[in-house]
Structure formats: C-alpha cells, structure tokens
Amino acid sequence: MSRIFGVAFSAVYPLYIAKVERKGRTTDELDAVIRWVTGFDDEQLARHAGGTTTFREFFDEATLNPRADLVTGVICGIRVEEIEDPLMYRIRVLDKLVDELAKGRPLAKVLRADANCAHTTR
C-alpha cells in the first residue's frame, strides 16, 4: 500500500492551494477541479478539506467523473493512463489536473469541457 493512501486529504489540500496560488490561480478554480474529479459538492469538499479523511476514504466516497479517463500524460514520472491501482489512478488524475491548472491551462480545458464523448472509468 502506498503511504499516500493513509494521508489526510486535509494535509495535502493546503499544498494544492499554495501550488495553484503561486501560479496566479485561485482556490475557487482548484475547488472546481476537485469537485469535477470527485463529484463532491461544496459542503462535502469543505468537510474533507477540514477533516481527517484519508485519501483512501476521500476517493471511496467520491464518484469519479466519467471523463476522468480523458486525463493523460505524465505525473511524477509515470503515465497516468498506465497506472493499474484504481486508488493511485484517482489520486494521480487529481494531481495531474492540479498541475495543469497551476501551469496556466484554461479551466475549461482542465475540466475536459471540450471533449465530445464520455468514456468509462476505473
């Protein structure tokens, strides 16, 4: 089991905020990305961001966006689409989207808004 599975989402959330804000993006944009990936509403996201929910619990409660499999590319030296463990895949999809946001990609593109089809997910 990867160590990240047991890390509290609330411990990583401020790091995500710092990353995107350093690059001129907002917490609202970050939250939009997280809501897109997880299906959480504002209240659910706030509960996880302020609580003790581990990444495993966080994604166990989430409903992965049907378009998440459109997220491809390399994160931490590994191709997202080649990750076999379902939980690690979900975590890395989120990491990849946070990276794209921080790199200045338009939010609509980060959220795969211009994709014409939905695919199955893991």
JSON list of N, CA, C and O in Angstrom, two decimals, residues 11-46:
[
{"chain": "A", "resi": 11, "resn": "ALA", "atom": "N", "xyz": [-4.33, 17.44, 4.85]},
{"chain": "A", "resi": 11, "resn": "ALA", "atom": "CA", "xyz": [-2.89, 17.75, 4.91]},
{"chain": "A", "resi": 11, "resn": "ALA", "atom": "C", "xyz": [-2.35, 18.15, 3.54]},
{"chain": "A", "resi": 11, "resn": "ALA", "atom": "O", "xyz": [-1.39, 18.92, 3.45]},
{"chain": "A", "resi": 12, "resn": "VAL", "atom": "N", "xyz": [-2.97, 17.66, 2.49]},
{"chain": "A", "resi": 12, "resn": "VAL", "atom": "CA", "xyz": [-2.49, 17.92, 1.13]},
{"chain": "A", "resi": 12, "resn": "VAL", "atom": "C", "xyz": [-3.22, 19.10, 0.49]},
{"chain": "A", "resi": 12, "resn": "VAL", "atom": "O", "xyz": [-2.63, 19.84, -0.30]},
{"chain": "A", "resi": 13, "resn": "TYR", "atom": "N", "xyz": [-4.46, 19.31, 0.88]},
{"chain": "A", "resi": 13, "resn": "TYR", "atom": "CA", "xyz": [-5.26, 20.40, 0.30]},
{"chain": "A", "resi": 13, "resn": "TYR", "atom": "C", "xyz": [-4.57, 21.76, 0.38]},
{"chain": "A", "resi": 13, "resn": "TYR", "atom": "O", "xyz": [-4.50, 22.47, -0.63]},
{"chain": "A", "resi": 14, "resn": "PRO", "atom": "N", "xyz": [-3.98, 22.15, 1.53]},
{"chain": "A", "resi": 14, "resn": "PRO", "atom": "CA", "xyz": [-3.26, 23.44, 1.56]},
{"chain": "A", "resi": 14, "resn": "PRO", "atom": "C", "xyz": [-2.07, 23.48, 0.62]},
{"chain": "A", "resi": 14, "resn": "PRO", "atom": "O", "xyz": [-1.72, 24.55, 0.10]},
{"chain": "A", "resi": 15, "resn": "LEU", "atom": "N", "xyz": [-1.46, 22.34, 0.36]},
{"chain": "A", "resi": 15, "resn": "LEU", "atom": "CA", "xyz": [-0.34, 22.29, -0.59]},
{"chain": "A", "resi": 15, "resn": "LEU", "atom": "C", "xyz": [-0.84, 22.52, -2.01]},
{"chain": "A", "resi": 15, "resn": "LEU", "atom": "O", "xyz": [-0.18, 23.20, -2.80]},
{"chain": "A", "resi": 16, "resn": "TYR", "atom": "N", "xyz": [-2.00, 21.95, -2.33]},
{"chain": "A", "resi": 16, "resn": "TYR", "atom": "CA", "xyz": [-2.61, 22.21, -3.64]},
{"chain": "A", "resi": 16, "resn": "TYR", "atom": "C", "xyz": [-2.92, 23.70, -3.77]},
{"chain": "A", "resi": 16, "resn": "TYR", "atom": "O", "xyz": [-2.66, 24.29, -4.82]},
{"chain": "A", "resi": 17, "resn": "ILE", "atom": "N", "xyz": [-3.50, 24.29, -2.73]},
{"chain": "A", "resi": 17, "resn": "ILE", "atom": "CA", "xyz": [-3.83, 25.72, -2.76]},
{"chain": "A", "resi": 17, "resn": "ILE", "atom": "C", "xyz": [-2.57, 26.55, -3.00]},
{"chain": "A", "resi": 17, "resn": "ILE", "atom": "O", "xyz": [-2.55, 27.43, -3.87]},
{"chain": "A", "resi": 18, "resn": "ALA", "atom": "N", "xyz": [-1.53, 26.27, -2.23]},
{"chain": "A", "resi": 18, "resn": "ALA", "atom": "CA", "xyz": [-0.28, 27.03, -2.38]},
{"chain": "A", "resi": 18, "resn": "ALA", "atom": "C", "xyz": [0.28, 26.88, -3.79]},
{"chain": "A", "resi": 18, "resn": "ALA", "atom": "O", "xyz": [0.74, 27.87, -4.38]},
{"chain": "A", "resi": 19, "resn": "LYS", "atom": "N", "xyz": [0.21, 25.69, -4.34]},
{"chain": "A", "resi": 19, "resn": "LYS", "atom": "CA", "xyz": [0.74, 25.45, -5.68]},
{"chain": "A", "resi": 19, "resn": "LYS", "atom": "C", "xyz": [0.02, 26.28, -6.73]},
{"chain": "A", "resi": 19, "resn": "LYS", "atom": "O", "xyz": [0.65, 26.94, -7.56]},
{"chain": "A", "resi": 20, "resn": "VAL", "atom": "N", "xyz": [-1.31, 26.27, -6.69]},
{"chain": "A", "resi": 20, "resn": "VAL", "atom": "CA", "xyz": [-2.05, 27.00, -7.73]},
{"chain": "A", "resi": 20, "resn": "VAL", "atom": "C", "xyz": [-1.98, 28.51, -7.51]},
{"chain": "A", "resi": 20, "resn": "VAL", "atom": "O", "xyz": [-1.91, 29.26, -8.48]},
{"chain": "A", "resi": 21, "resn": "GLU", "atom": "N", "xyz": [-1.99, 28.93, -6.25]},
{"chain": "A", "resi": 21, "resn": "GLU", "atom": "CA", "xyz": [-1.94, 30.37, -5.98]},
{"chain": "A", "resi": 21, "resn": "GLU", "atom": "C", "xyz": [-0.59, 30.97, -6.36]},
{"chain": "A", "resi": 21, "resn": "GLU", "atom": "O", "xyz": [-0.52, 32.11, -6.81]},
{"chain": "A", "resi": 22, "resn": "ARG", "atom": "N", "xyz": [0.49, 30.21, -6.19]},
{"chain": "A", "resi": 22, "resn": "ARG", "atom": "CA", "xyz": [1.82, 30.68, -6.61]},
{"chain": "A", "resi": 22, "resn": "ARG", "atom": "C", "xyz": [1.84, 30.98, -8.11]},
{"chain": "A", "resi": 22, "resn": "ARG", "atom": "O", "xyz": [2.61, 31.80, -8.58]},
{"chain": "A", "resi": 23, "resn": "LYS", "atom": "N", "xyz": [0.99, 30.29, -8.84]},
{"chain": "A", "resi": 23, "resn": "LYS", "atom": "CA", "xyz": [0.95, 30.45, -10.30]},
{"chain": "A", "resi": 23, "resn": "LYS", "atom": "C", "xyz": [-0.20, 31.35, -10.74]},
{"chain": "A", "resi": 23, "resn": "LYS", "atom": "O", "xyz": [-0.54, 31.40, -11.92]},
{"chain": "A", "resi": 24, "resn": "GLY", "atom": "N", "xyz": [-0.79, 32.07, -9.79]},
{"chain": "A", "resi": 24, "resn": "GLY", "atom": "CA", "xyz": [-1.82, 33.04, -10.15]},
{"chain": "A", "resi": 24, "resn": "GLY", "atom": "C", "xyz": [-3.22, 32.48, -10.31]},
{"chain": "A", "resi": 24, "resn": "GLY", "atom": "O", "xyz": [-4.12, 33.17, -10.81]},
{"chain": "A", "resi": 25, "resn": "ARG", "atom": "N", "xyz": [-3.44, 31.26, -9.88]},
{"chain": "A", "resi": 25, "resn": "ARG", "atom": "CA", "xyz": [-4.78, 30.67, -9.94]},
{"chain": "A", "resi": 25, "resn": "ARG", "atom": "C", "xyz": [-5.44, 30.81, -8.59]},
{"chain": "A", "resi": 25, "resn": "ARG", "atom": "O", "xyz": [-4.82, 31.16, -7.61]},
{"chain": "A", "resi": 26, "resn": "THR", "atom": "N", "xyz": [-6.73, 30.50, -8.51]},
{"chain": "A", "resi": 26, "resn": "THR", "atom": "CA", "xyz": [-7.49, 30.72, -7.28]},
{"chain": "A", "resi": 26, "resn": "THR", "atom": "C", "xyz": [-7.92, 29.42, -6.62]},
{"chain": "A", "resi": 26, "resn": "THR", "atom": "O", "xyz": [-7.98, 28.36, -7.26]},
{"chain": "A", "resi": 27, "resn": "THR", "atom": "N", "xyz": [-8.26, 29.55, -5.35]},
{"chain": "A", "resi": 27, "resn": "THR", "atom": "CA", "xyz": [-8.80, 28.40, -4.61]},
{"chain": "A", "resi": 27, "resn": "THR", "atom": "C", "xyz": [-10.12, 27.96, -5.23]},
{"chain": "A", "resi": 27, "resn": "THR", "atom": "O", "xyz": [-10.42, 26.77, -5.29]},
{"chain": "A", "resi": 28, "resn": "ASP", "atom": "N", "xyz": [-10.91, 28.92, -5.73]},
{"chain": "A", "resi": 28, "resn": "ASP", "atom": "CA", "xyz": [-12.18, 28.56, -6.38]},
{"chain": "A", "resi": 28, "resn": "ASP", "atom": "C", "xyz": [-11.94, 27.67, -7.60]},
{"chain": "A", "resi": 28, "resn": "ASP", "atom": "O", "xyz": [-12.68, 26.73, -7.84]},
{"chain": "A", "resi": 29, "resn": "GLU", "atom": "N", "xyz": [-10.90, 27.99, -8.37]},
{"chain": "A", "resi": 29, "resn": "GLU", "atom": "CA", "xyz": [-10.57, 27.16, -9.54]},
{"chain": "A", "resi": 29, "resn": "GLU", "atom": "C", "xyz": [-10.12, 25.77, -9.10]},
{"chain": "A", "resi": 29, "resn": "GLU", "atom": "O", "xyz": [-10.51, 24.76, -9.69]},
{"chain": "A", "resi": 30, "resn": "LEU", "atom": "N", "xyz": [-9.29, 25.72, -8.06]},
{"chain": "A", "resi": 30, "resn": "LEU", "atom": "CA", "xyz": [-8.86, 24.43, -7.52]},
{"chain": "A", "resi": 30, "resn": "LEU", "atom": "C", "xyz": [-10.05, 23.62, -7.06]},
{"chain": "A", "resi": 30, "resn": "LEU", "atom": "O", "xyz": [-10.18, 22.43, -7.39]},
{"chain": "A", "resi": 31, "resn": "ASP", "atom": "N", "xyz": [-10.94, 24.25, -6.32]},
{"chain": "A", "resi": 31, "resn": "ASP", "atom": "CA", "xyz": [-12.13, 23.55, -5.83]},
{"chain": "A", "resi": 31, "resn": "ASP", "atom": "C", "xyz": [-12.99, 23.04, -6.99]},
{"chain": "A", "resi": 31, "resn": "ASP", "atom": "O", "xyz": [-13.57, 21.95, -6.91]},
{"chain": "A", "resi": 32, "resn": "ALA", "atom": "N", "xyz": [-13.08, 23.81, -8.06]},
{"chain": "A", "resi": 32, "resn": "ALA", "atom": "CA", "xyz": [-13.83, 23.37, -9.24]},
{"chain": "A", "resi": 32, "resn": "ALA", "atom": "C", "xyz": [-13.22, 22.09, -9.82]},
{"chain": "A", "resi": 32, "resn": "ALA", "atom": "O", "xyz": [-13.93, 21.17, -10.22]},
{"chain": "A", "resi": 33, "resn": "VAL", "atom": "N", "xyz": [-11.90, 22.03, -9.84]},
{"chain": "A", "resi": 33, "resn": "VAL", "atom": "CA", "xyz": [-11.20, 20.84, -10.34]},
{"chain": "A", "resi": 33, "resn": "VAL", "atom": "C", "xyz": [-11.50, 19.65, -9.43]},
{"chain": "A", "resi": 33, "resn": "VAL", "atom": "O", "xyz": [-11.84, 18.56, -9.90]},
{"chain": "A", "resi": 34, "resn": "ILE", "atom": "N", "xyz": [-11.39, 19.86, -8.13]},
{"chain": "A", "resi": 34, "resn": "ILE", "atom": "CA", "xyz": [-11.63, 18.76, -7.19]},
{"chain": "A", "resi": 34, "resn": "ILE", "atom": "C", "xyz": [-13.08, 18.29, -7.27]},
{"chain": "A", "resi": 34, "resn": "ILE", "atom": "O", "xyz": [-13.35, 17.08, -7.28]},
{"chain": "A", "resi": 35, "resn": "ARG", "atom": "N", "xyz": [-14.02, 19.23, -7.35]},
{"chain": "A", "resi": 35, "resn": "ARG", "atom": "CA", "xyz": [-15.44, 18.85, -7.48]},
{"chain": "A", "resi": 35, "resn": "ARG", "atom": "C", "xyz": [-15.67, 18.07, -8.77]},
{"chain": "A", "resi": 35, "resn": "ARG", "atom": "O", "xyz": [-16.43, 17.11, -8.80]},
{"chain": "A", "resi": 36, "resn": "TRP", "atom": "N", "xyz": [-15.00, 18.49, -9.86]},
{"chain": "A", "resi": 36, "resn": "TRP", "atom": "CA", "xyz": [-15.15, 17.80, -11.15]},
{"chain": "A", "resi": 36, "resn": "TRP", "atom": "C", "xyz": [-14.67, 16.36, -11.04]},
{"chain": "A", "resi": 36, "resn": "TRP", "atom": "O", "xyz": [-15.33, 15.44, -11.52]},
{"chain": "A", "resi": 37, "resn": "VAL", "atom": "N", "xyz": [-13.53, 16.15, -10.43]},
{"chain": "A", "resi": 37, "resn": "VAL", "atom": "CA", "xyz": [-12.97, 14.80, -10.31]},
{"chain": "A", "resi": 37, "resn": "VAL", "atom": "C", "xyz": [-13.83, 13.92, -9.41]},
{"chain": "A", "resi": 37, "resn": "VAL", "atom": "O", "xyz": [-14.09, 12.77, -9.74]},
{"chain": "A", "resi": 38, "resn": "THR", "atom": "N", "xyz": [-14.28, 14.46, -8.29]},
{"chain": "A", "resi": 38, "resn": "THR", "atom": "CA", "xyz": [-14.90, 13.66, -7.24]},
{"chain": "A", "resi": 38, "resn": "THR", "atom": "C", "xyz": [-16.42, 13.62, -7.23]},
{"chain": "A", "resi": 38, "resn": "THR", "atom": "O", "xyz": [-17.01, 12.73, -6.62]},
{"chain": "A", "resi": 39, "resn": "GLY", "atom": "N", "xyz": [-17.05, 14.62, -7.83]},
{"chain": "A", "resi": 39, "resn": "GLY", "atom": "CA", "xyz": [-18.50, 14.72, -7.75]},
{"chain": "A", "resi": 39, "resn": "GLY", "atom": "C", "xyz": [-18.98, 15.33, -6.45]},
{"chain": "A", "resi": 39, "resn": "GLY", "atom": "O", "xyz": [-20.18, 15.42, -6.20]},
{"chain": "A", "resi": 40, "resn": "PHE", "atom": "N", "xyz": [-18.06, 15.77, -5.59]},
{"chain": "A", "resi": 40, "resn": "PHE", "atom": "CA", "xyz": [-18.45, 16.37, -4.31]},
{"chain": "A", "resi": 40, "resn": "PHE", "atom": "C", "xyz": [-19.07, 17.75, -4.54]},
{"chain": "A", "resi": 40, "resn": "PHE", "atom": "O", "xyz": [-18.71, 18.46, -5.47]},
{"chain": "A", "resi": 41, "resn": "ASP", "atom": "N", "xyz": [-19.97, 18.13, -3.63]},
{"chain": "A", "resi": 41, "resn": "ASP", "atom": "CA", "xyz": [-20.48, 19.49, -3.63]},
{"chain": "A", "resi": 41, "resn": "ASP", "atom": "C", "xyz": [-19.60, 20.32, -2.68]},
{"chain": "A", "resi": 41, "resn": "ASP", "atom": "O", "xyz": [-18.67, 19.78, -2.06]},
{"chain": "A", "resi": 42, "resn": "ASP", "atom": "N", "xyz": [-19.89, 21.60, -2.57]},
{"chain": "A", "resi": 42, "resn": "ASP", "atom": "CA", "xyz": [-19.07, 22.49, -1.73]},
{"chain": "A", "resi": 42, "resn": "ASP", "atom": "C", "xyz": [-19.01, 22.01, -0.28]},
{"chain": "A", "resi": 42, "resn": "ASP", "atom": "O", "xyz": [-17.94, 22.05, 0.35]},
{"chain": "A", "resi": 43, "resn": "GLU", "atom": "N", "xyz": [-20.14, 21.58, 0.25]},
{"chain": "A", "resi": 43, "resn": "GLU", "atom": "CA", "xyz": [-20.19, 21.15, 1.65]},
{"chain": "A", "resi": 43, "resn": "GLU", "atom": "C", "xyz": [-19.34, 19.90, 1.87]},
{"chain": "A", "resi": 43, "resn": "GLU", "atom": "O", "xyz": [-18.58, 19.80, 2.85]},
{"chain": "A", "resi": 44, "resn": "GLN", "atom": "N", "xyz": [-19.45, 18.93, 0.97]},
{"chain": "A", "resi": 44, "resn": "GLN", "atom": "CA", "xyz": [-18.65, 17.71, 1.09]},
{"chain": "A", "resi": 44, "resn": "GLN", "atom": "C", "xyz": [-17.15, 18.02, 0.98]},
{"chain": "A", "resi": 44, "resn": "GLN", "atom": "O", "xyz": [-16.35, 17.50, 1.77]},
{"chain": "A", "resi": 45, "resn": "LEU", "atom": "N", "xyz": [-16.80, 18.86, 0.02]},
{"chain": "A", "resi": 45, "resn": "LEU", "atom": "CA", "xyz": [-15.39, 19.22, -0.14]},
{"chain": "A", "resi": 45, "resn": "LEU", "atom": "C", "xyz": [-14.87, 19.92, 1.10]},
{"chain": "A", "resi": 45, "resn": "LEU", "atom": "O", "xyz": [-13.77, 19.60, 1.59]},
{"chain": "A", "resi": 46, "resn": "ALA", "atom": "N", "xyz": [-15.63, 20.85, 1.65]},
{"chain": "A", "resi": 46, "resn": "ALA", "atom": "CA", "xyz": [-15.21, 21.56, 2.86]},
{"chain": "A", "resi": 46, "resn": "ALA", "atom": "C", "xyz": [-15.03, 20.60, 4.03]},
{"chain": "A", "resi": 46, "resn": "ALA", "atom": "O", "xyz": [-14.09, 20.74, 4.82]}
]
